[in-house]
Amino acid sequence: MTPAIATVRADCVADPAGTLTFELTAPAPAPESVLLLRRRGAAGGRPGGTVRIPLSGSGPGRLRAVLPASTELSEGRWDAYVEEPGAATARTVEPGLRDLRALVDRSPDTGAASVSARVPYPTADGRLALRCWVRAPHAEAGAVVVGPAGMTVEGVLYGVAVGEGAAVEARLPGDRGRAHRFPLTPADGPAGAFSFTLPYGPPAEGPVDGAQLWQLWLVPAAGAPGVRISRILDDVWSRNKSFVYPTRAPAPGVLATPCYTADNDLCLRLEPGPADR
């Protein structure tokens, strides 16, 4: 039996097209060794997919694997391993240096049917993983300005054109019928650029007896399905703790704060607050 490769460390470099090159520090591989990407299982115990990328020597004690931007990876989180024939188990990969500058402010073709993004990141327990998004169509959030009475958001819509009756909707999941719609306006910039202002007042009119996370959806035209507003075209794999916005008080005892989820979806968070704010 061929001995297993010890736990390895991988540096990552991204190019503007989204291709990722992994440089691994490890002994020379056995023939047919691969970098294994395994998608974490979905809800209900359904297994995720796997992608195997050949490893080749790139110098003494160095291995290289290239993940082309054209490789299909479904949306989710993918853990990285080294798989060697004859080894009982695949070995985890530790994150090294990550040069992801080329991913910042990416601008895909606005006419593309779908937008994909993938960002290498360190997991909480010190392993290398990829956060992947596949959106068709996609509404990319840009600048978020927090005003005294509402939040103004600029962005770009990919994969579908803005038509008559375009709007943004704030939806409260799990609370049937609680949604508020506000007009969408064209903005200066590339094709598909948009802007909207979401006032805090209407969502805050209902009872706010606990934390509420209002999802923001772009409706491209009257009667069209909504498109989730997110920010995925850069090098940030999770924005919920790194992007923090000011809090406002739209009603007595209610606090409103723009925020992102751990999956980079834009939301408005409402929560109870002091009655005098």
mmCIF file of C-alpha atoms in Angstrom, residues 138-143 152-158 160 162 166-168 183-197 216-220 227-230 266:
data_model
loop_
_atom_site.group_PDB
_atom_site.id
_atom_site.type_symbol
_atom_site.label_atom_id
_atom_site.label_comp_id
_atom_site.label_asym_id
_atom_site.label_seq_id
_atom_site.Cartn_x
_atom_site.Cartn_y
_atom_site.Cartn_z
ATOM 1 C CA HIS A 138 -27.901 37.816 -10.287
ATOM 2 C CA ALA A 139 -28.274 41.241 -8.627
ATOM 3 C CA GLU A 140 -24.887 42.424 -7.341
ATOM 4 C CA ALA A 141 -25.047 44.938 -4.509
ATOM 5 C CA GLY A 142 -22.621 47.835 -4.569
ATOM 6 C CA ALA A 143 -22.542 50.896 -2.329
ATOM 7 C CA THR A 152 -29.960 53.550 -0.491
ATOM 8 C CA VAL A 153 -28.337 50.772 -2.511
ATOM 9 C CA GLU A 154 -26.624 50.817 -5.887
ATOM 10 C CA GLY A 155 -25.855 47.698 -7.886
ATOM 11 C CA VAL A 156 -25.762 45.883 -11.218
ATOM 12 C CA LEU A 157 -28.239 43.335 -12.537
ATOM 13 C CA TYR A 158 -26.852 40.423 -14.578
ATOM 14 C CA VAL A 160 -31.969 39.855 -17.235
ATOM 15 C CA VAL A 162 -34.802 45.883 -16.117
ATOM 16 C CA ALA A 166 -39.152 47.084 -11.785
ATOM 17 C CA ALA A 167 -38.972 47.232 -7.997
ATOM 18 C CA VAL A 168 -37.195 46.029 -4.903
ATOM 19 C CA PRO A 183 -39.497 51.459 -7.006
ATOM 20 C CA LEU A 184 -36.227 50.641 -8.720
ATOM 21 C CA THR A 185 -34.510 53.320 -10.770
ATOM 22 C CA PRO A 186 -31.768 53.114 -13.432
ATOM 23 C CA ALA A 187 -28.350 54.371 -12.366
ATOM 24 C CA ASP A 188 -25.254 55.702 -14.061
ATOM 25 C CA GLY A 189 -22.714 53.033 -14.891
ATOM 26 C CA PRO A 190 -22.682 49.799 -16.873
ATOM 27 C CA ALA A 191 -25.711 48.208 -18.484
ATOM 28 C CA GLY A 192 -27.974 46.823 -15.780
ATOM 29 C CA ALA A 193 -26.948 49.421 -13.169
ATOM 30 C CA PHE A 194 -29.735 50.160 -10.702
ATOM 31 C CA SER A 195 -30.500 52.092 -7.533
ATOM 32 C CA PHE A 196 -33.232 52.055 -4.911
ATOM 33 C CA THR A 197 -34.057 53.534 -1.527
ATOM 34 C CA LEU A 216 -34.077 42.072 -0.262
ATOM 35 C CA TRP A 217 -35.174 40.944 -3.731
ATOM 36 C CA LEU A 218 -34.979 42.763 -7.056
ATOM 37 C CA VAL A 219 -38.069 42.298 -9.246
ATOM 38 C CA PRO A 220 -36.865 43.139 -12.791
ATOM 39 C CA VAL A 227 -33.710 38.030 -7.912
ATOM 40 C CA ARG A 228 -31.873 37.847 -4.573
ATOM 41 C CA ILE A 229 -29.657 40.887 -3.978
ATOM 42 C CA SER A 230 -26.184 39.774 -2.856
ATOM 43 C CA LEU A 266 -28.209 41.700 1.602
#
